[in-house]
Short mmCIF file of C-alpha atoms in Angstrom, two decimals:
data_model
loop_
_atom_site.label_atom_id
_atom_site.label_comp_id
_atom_site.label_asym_id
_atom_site.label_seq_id
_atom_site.Cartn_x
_atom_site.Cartn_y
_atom_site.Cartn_z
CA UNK A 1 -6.56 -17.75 -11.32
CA UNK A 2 -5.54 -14.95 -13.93
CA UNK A 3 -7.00 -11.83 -13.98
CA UNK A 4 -9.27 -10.59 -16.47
CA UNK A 5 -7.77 -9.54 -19.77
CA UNK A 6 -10.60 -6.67 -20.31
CA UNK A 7 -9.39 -3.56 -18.05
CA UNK A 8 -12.51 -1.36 -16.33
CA UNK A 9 -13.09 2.05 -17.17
CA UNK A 10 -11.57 4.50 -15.27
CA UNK A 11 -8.94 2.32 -13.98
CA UNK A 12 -5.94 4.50 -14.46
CA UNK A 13 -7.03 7.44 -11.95
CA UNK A 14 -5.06 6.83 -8.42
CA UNK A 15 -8.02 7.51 -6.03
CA UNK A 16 -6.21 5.07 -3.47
CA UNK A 17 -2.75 6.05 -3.74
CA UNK A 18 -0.54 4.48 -0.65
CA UNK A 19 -3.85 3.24 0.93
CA UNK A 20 -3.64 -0.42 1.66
CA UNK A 21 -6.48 -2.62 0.94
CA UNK A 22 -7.36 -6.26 2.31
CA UNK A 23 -9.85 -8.58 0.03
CA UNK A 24 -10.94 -11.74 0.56
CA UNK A 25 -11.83 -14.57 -1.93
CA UNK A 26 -9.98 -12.63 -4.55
CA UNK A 27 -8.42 -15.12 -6.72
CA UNK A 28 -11.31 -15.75 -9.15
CA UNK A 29 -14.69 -13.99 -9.97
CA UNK A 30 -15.65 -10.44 -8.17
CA UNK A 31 -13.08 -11.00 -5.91
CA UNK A 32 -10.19 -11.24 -8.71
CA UNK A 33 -11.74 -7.99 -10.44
CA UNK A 34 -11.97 -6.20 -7.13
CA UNK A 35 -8.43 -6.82 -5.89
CA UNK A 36 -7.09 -5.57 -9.36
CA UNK A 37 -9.20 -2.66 -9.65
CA UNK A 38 -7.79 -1.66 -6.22
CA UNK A 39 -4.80 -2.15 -6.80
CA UNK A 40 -4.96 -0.62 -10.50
CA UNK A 41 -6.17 2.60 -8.68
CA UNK A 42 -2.86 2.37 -6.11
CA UNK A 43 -3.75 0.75 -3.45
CA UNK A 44 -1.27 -1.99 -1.57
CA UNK A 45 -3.60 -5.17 -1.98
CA UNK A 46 -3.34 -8.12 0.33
CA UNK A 47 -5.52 -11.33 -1.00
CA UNK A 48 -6.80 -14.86 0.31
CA UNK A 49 -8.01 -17.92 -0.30
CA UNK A 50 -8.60 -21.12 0.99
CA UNK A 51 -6.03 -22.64 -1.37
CA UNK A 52 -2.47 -21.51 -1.41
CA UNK A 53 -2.35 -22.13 -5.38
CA UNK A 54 -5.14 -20.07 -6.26
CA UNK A 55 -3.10 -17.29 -4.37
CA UNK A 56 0.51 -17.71 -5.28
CA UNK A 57 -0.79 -17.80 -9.27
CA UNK A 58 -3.02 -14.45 -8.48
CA UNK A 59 -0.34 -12.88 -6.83
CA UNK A 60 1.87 -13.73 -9.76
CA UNK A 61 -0.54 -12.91 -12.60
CA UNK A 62 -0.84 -9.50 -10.89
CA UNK A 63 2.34 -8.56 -9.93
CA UNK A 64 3.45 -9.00 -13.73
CA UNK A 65 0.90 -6.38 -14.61
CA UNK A 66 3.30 -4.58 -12.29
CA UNK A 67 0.72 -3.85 -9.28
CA UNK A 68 1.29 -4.56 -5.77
CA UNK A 69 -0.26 -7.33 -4.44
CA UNK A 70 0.43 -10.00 -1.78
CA UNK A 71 -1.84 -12.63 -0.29
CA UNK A 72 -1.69 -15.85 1.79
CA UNK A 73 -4.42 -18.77 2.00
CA UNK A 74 -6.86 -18.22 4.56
CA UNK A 75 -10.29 -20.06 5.49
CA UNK A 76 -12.43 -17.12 6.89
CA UNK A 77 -14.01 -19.97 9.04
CA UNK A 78 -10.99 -20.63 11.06
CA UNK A 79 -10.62 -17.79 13.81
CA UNK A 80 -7.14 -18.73 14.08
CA UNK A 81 -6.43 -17.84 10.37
CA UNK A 82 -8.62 -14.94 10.07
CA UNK A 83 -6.16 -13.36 12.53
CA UNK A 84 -3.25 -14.56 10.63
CA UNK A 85 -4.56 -12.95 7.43
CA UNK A 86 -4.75 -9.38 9.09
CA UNK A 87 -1.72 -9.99 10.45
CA UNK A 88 0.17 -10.83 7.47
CA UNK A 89 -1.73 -8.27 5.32
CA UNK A 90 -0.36 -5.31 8.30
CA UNK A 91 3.29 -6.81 8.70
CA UNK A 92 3.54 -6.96 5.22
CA UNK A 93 2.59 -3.35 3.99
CA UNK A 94 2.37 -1.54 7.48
CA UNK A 95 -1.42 -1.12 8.05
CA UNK A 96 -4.69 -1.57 6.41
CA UNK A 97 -7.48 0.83 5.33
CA UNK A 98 -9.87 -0.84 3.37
CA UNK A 99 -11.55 -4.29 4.07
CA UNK A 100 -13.24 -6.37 1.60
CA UNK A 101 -15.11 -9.14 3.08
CA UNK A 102 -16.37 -11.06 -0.03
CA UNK A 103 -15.88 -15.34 0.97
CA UNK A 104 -19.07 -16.52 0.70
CA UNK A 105 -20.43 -19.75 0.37
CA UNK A 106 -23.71 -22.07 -1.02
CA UNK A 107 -23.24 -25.59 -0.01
CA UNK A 108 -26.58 -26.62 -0.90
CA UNK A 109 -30.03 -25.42 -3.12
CA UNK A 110 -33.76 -26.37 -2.49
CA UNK A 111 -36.84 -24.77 -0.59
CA UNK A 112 -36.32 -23.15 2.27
CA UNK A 113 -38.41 -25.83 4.71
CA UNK A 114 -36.34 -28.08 3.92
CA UNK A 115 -33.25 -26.69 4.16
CA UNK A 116 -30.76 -29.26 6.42
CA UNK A 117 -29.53 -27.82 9.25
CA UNK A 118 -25.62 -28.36 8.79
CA UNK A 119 -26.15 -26.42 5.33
CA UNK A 120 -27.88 -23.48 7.44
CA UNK A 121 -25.30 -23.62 9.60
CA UNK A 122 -22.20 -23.47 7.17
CA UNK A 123 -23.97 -20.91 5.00
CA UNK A 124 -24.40 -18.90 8.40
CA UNK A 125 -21.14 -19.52 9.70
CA UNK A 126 -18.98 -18.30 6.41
CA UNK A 127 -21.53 -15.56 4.94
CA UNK A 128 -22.40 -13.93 8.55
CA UNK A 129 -19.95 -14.53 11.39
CA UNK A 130 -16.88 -15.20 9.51
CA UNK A 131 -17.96 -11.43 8.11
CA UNK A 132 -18.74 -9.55 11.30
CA UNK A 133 -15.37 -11.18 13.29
CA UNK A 134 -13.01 -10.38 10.19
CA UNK A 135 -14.72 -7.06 11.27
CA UNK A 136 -13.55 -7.85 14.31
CA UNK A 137 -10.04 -8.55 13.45
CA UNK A 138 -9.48 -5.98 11.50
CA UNK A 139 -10.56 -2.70 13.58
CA UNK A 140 -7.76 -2.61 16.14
CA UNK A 141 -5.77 -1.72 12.20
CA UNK A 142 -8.49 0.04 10.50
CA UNK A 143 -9.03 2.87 13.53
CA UNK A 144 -5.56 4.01 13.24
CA UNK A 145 -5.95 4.68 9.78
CA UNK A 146 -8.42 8.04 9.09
CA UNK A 147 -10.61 7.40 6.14
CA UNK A 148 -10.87 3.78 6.48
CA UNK A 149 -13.50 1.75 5.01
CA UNK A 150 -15.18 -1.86 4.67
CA UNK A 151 -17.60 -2.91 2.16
CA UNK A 152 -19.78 -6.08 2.27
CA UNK A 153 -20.04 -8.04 -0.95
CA UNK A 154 -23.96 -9.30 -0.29
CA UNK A 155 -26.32 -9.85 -3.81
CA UNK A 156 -29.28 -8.49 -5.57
CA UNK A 157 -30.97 -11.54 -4.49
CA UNK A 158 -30.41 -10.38 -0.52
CA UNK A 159 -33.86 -8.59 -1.41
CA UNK A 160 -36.17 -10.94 -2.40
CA UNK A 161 -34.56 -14.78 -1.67
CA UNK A 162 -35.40 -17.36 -4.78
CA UNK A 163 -35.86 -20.73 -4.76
CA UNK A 164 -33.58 -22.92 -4.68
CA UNK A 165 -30.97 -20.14 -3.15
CA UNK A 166 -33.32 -18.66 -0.62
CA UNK A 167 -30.74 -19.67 2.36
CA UNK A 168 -27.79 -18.15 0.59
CA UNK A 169 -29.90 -15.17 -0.42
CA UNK A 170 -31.36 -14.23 3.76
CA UNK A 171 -27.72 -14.90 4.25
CA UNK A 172 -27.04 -11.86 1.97
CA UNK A 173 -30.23 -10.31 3.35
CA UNK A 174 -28.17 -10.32 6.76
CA UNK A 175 -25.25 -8.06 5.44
CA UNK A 176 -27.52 -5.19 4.42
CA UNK A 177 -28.41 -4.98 8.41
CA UNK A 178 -24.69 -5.69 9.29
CA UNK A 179 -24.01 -2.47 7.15
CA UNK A 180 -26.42 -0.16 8.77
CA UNK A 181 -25.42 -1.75 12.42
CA UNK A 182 -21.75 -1.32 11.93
CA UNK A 183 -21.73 2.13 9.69
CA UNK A 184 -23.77 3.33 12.57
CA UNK A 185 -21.47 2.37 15.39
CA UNK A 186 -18.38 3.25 13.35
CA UNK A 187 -19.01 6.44 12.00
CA UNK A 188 -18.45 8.67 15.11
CA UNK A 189 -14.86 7.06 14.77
CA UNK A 190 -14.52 8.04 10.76
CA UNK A 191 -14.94 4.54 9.39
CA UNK A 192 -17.44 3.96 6.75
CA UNK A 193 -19.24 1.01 5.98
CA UNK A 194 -20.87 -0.12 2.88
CA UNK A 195 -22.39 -2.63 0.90
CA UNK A 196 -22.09 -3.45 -2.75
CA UNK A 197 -25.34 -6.06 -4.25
CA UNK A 198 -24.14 -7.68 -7.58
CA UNK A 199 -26.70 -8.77 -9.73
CA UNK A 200 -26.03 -12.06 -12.00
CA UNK A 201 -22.30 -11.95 -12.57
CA UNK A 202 -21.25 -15.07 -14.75
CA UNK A 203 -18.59 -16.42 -12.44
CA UNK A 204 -17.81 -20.19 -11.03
CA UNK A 205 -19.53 -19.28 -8.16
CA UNK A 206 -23.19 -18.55 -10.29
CA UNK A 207 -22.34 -21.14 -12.76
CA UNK A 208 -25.59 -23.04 -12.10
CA UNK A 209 -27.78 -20.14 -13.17
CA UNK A 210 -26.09 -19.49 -16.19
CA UNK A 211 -24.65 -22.85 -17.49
CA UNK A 212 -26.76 -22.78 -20.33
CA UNK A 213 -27.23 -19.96 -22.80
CA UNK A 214 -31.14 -20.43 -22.58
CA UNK A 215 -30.52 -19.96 -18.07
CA UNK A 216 -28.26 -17.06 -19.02
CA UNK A 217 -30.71 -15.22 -21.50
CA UNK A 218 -33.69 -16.06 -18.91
CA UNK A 219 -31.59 -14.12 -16.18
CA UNK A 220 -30.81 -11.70 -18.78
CA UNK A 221 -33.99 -10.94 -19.34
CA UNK A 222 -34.64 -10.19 -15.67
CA UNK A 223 -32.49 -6.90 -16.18
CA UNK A 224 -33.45 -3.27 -17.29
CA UNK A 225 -30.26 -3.80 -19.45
CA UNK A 226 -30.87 -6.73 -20.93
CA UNK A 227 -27.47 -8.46 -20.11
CA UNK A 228 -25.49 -10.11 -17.65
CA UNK A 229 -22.76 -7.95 -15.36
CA UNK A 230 -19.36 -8.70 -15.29
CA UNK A 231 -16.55 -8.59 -12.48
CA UNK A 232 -15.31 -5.27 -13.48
CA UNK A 233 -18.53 -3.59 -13.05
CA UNK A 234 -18.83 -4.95 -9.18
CA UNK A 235 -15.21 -4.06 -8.85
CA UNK A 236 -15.83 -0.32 -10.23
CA UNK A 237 -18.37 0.46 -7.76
CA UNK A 238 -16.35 -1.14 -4.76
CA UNK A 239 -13.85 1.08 -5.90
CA UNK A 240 -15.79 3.99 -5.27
CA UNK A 241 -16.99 3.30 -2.00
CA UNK A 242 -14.01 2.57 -0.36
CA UNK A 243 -12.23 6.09 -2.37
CA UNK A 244 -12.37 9.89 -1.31
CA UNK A 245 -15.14 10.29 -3.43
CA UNK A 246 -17.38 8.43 -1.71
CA UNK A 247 -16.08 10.24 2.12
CA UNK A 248 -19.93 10.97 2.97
CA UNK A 249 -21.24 7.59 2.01
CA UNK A 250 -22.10 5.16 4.50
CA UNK A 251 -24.32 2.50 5.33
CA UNK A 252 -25.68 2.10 2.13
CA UNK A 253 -25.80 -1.03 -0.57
CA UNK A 254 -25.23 -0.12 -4.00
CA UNK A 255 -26.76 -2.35 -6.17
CA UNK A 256 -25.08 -3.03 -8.95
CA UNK A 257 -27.46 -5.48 -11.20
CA UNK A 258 -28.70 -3.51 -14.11
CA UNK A 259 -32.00 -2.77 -12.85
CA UNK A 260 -33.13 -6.23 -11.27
CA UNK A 261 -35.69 -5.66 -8.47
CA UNK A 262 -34.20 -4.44 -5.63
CA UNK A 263 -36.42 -3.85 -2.55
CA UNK A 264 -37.02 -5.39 0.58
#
């Protein structure tokens, strides 16, 4: 997928100079934004997917905007390629300091009671474990680097599940504890550990609640703002935590949904 022709403020300061950053479902969406934000800021960015397209164009699109960024497919499901990912992302630019997790998935909608269990299980499997095991994968790297970071991409909805998302939204519910449990076993060692809620972000992943423009005004309408968020705005405040300026924040979500209800 191409990146986004409208550039984020504050783009051009180099917060993450020689830092190198690993993201994953980057090729479209928050992802996308995140990875060149990053990378915009001078950070080393290593990308996946689950299809090898998606990433070679990405990697193209971005590298012609001259930034430095690599990426092979990976399906965070599969242990054996989650360890292939941080490998290739360390042999390729010598380390890693910042970890995105951001693959998520929503296989199916409806109530909650009758959720099917293979949906709770995939939904479980990708948004949770896949998360805490990349974790996994990637902290024999990130503790020899000091200042390292991970953020969780989780959702404004993590704090009060709707119908018909409610199992994709207590999966996001999940990564607000995952950030408190990991930024609290971490921190002794220097790593910090955040989380970053998006509100309603017109992407192909939220298409069903804004494919009209009467489902996007009604979600609209939800905010303080009065407007949908875009990419860039998810990507600016990921930039932040994982930068110096954030070096005494940890295990906290930002949420980033223009003032859409956000307590559990």
């Amino acid at each position: 997928m191409a990146p986004s022709d409208e550039s984020p403020s504050g783009a051009n300061c180099r917060r993450l100079e020689g830092k190198v950053a690993l993201v994953t479902a980057a090729t479209a969406g928050i992802g996308l934004a995140t990875a060149e934000r990053l990378a915009q800021e001078g950070a080393s960015v290593f990308i996946c997917s689950r299809k090898a397209s998606n990433v070679e164009e990405t990697v193209a699109a971005l590298r012609g905007r001259g930034l430095e960024v690599s990426g092979c497919a990976c399906h965070v499901g599969s242990a054996e390629q989650r360890k292939q990912l941080v490998e290739a992302c360390v042999q390729k630019y010598g380390g890693m300091d910042i970890l995105v997790s951001n693959a998520a998935v929503n296989p199916g909608a409806g109530p909650l009671a009758e959720t099917s269990p293979d949906v709770i299980d995939k939904i479980l499997d990708i948004n949770v474990k896949a998360a805490v095991l990349l974790v996994q994968a990637a902290l024999p790297h990130l503790r020899k680097r000091p200042g390292a970071s991970i953020v969780f991409v989780s959702s404004v909805t993590a704090f009060n599940p709707p119908e018909p998302i409610a199992m994709y939204a207590v999966s996001k519910t999940a990564l607000l504890g995952l950030t408190k449990g990991l930024a609290a076993e971490l921190g002794p060692e220097g790593i910090r550990v955040n989380c970053v809620a998006p509100g309603i972000v017109p992407t192909k992943f939220s298409a069903a609640l804004v494919e009209t423009p009467e489902l996007a005004a009604q979600q609209a309408s939800t905010t303080m703002l009065k407007r949908l968020g875009r990419p860039q705005e998810q990507a600016a405040a990921i930039a932040y935590l994982v930068s110096p300026d954030a070096a005494y924040v940890t295990g906290e979500t930002l949420v980033v949904s223009g003032g859409m209800h956000s307590r559990l």
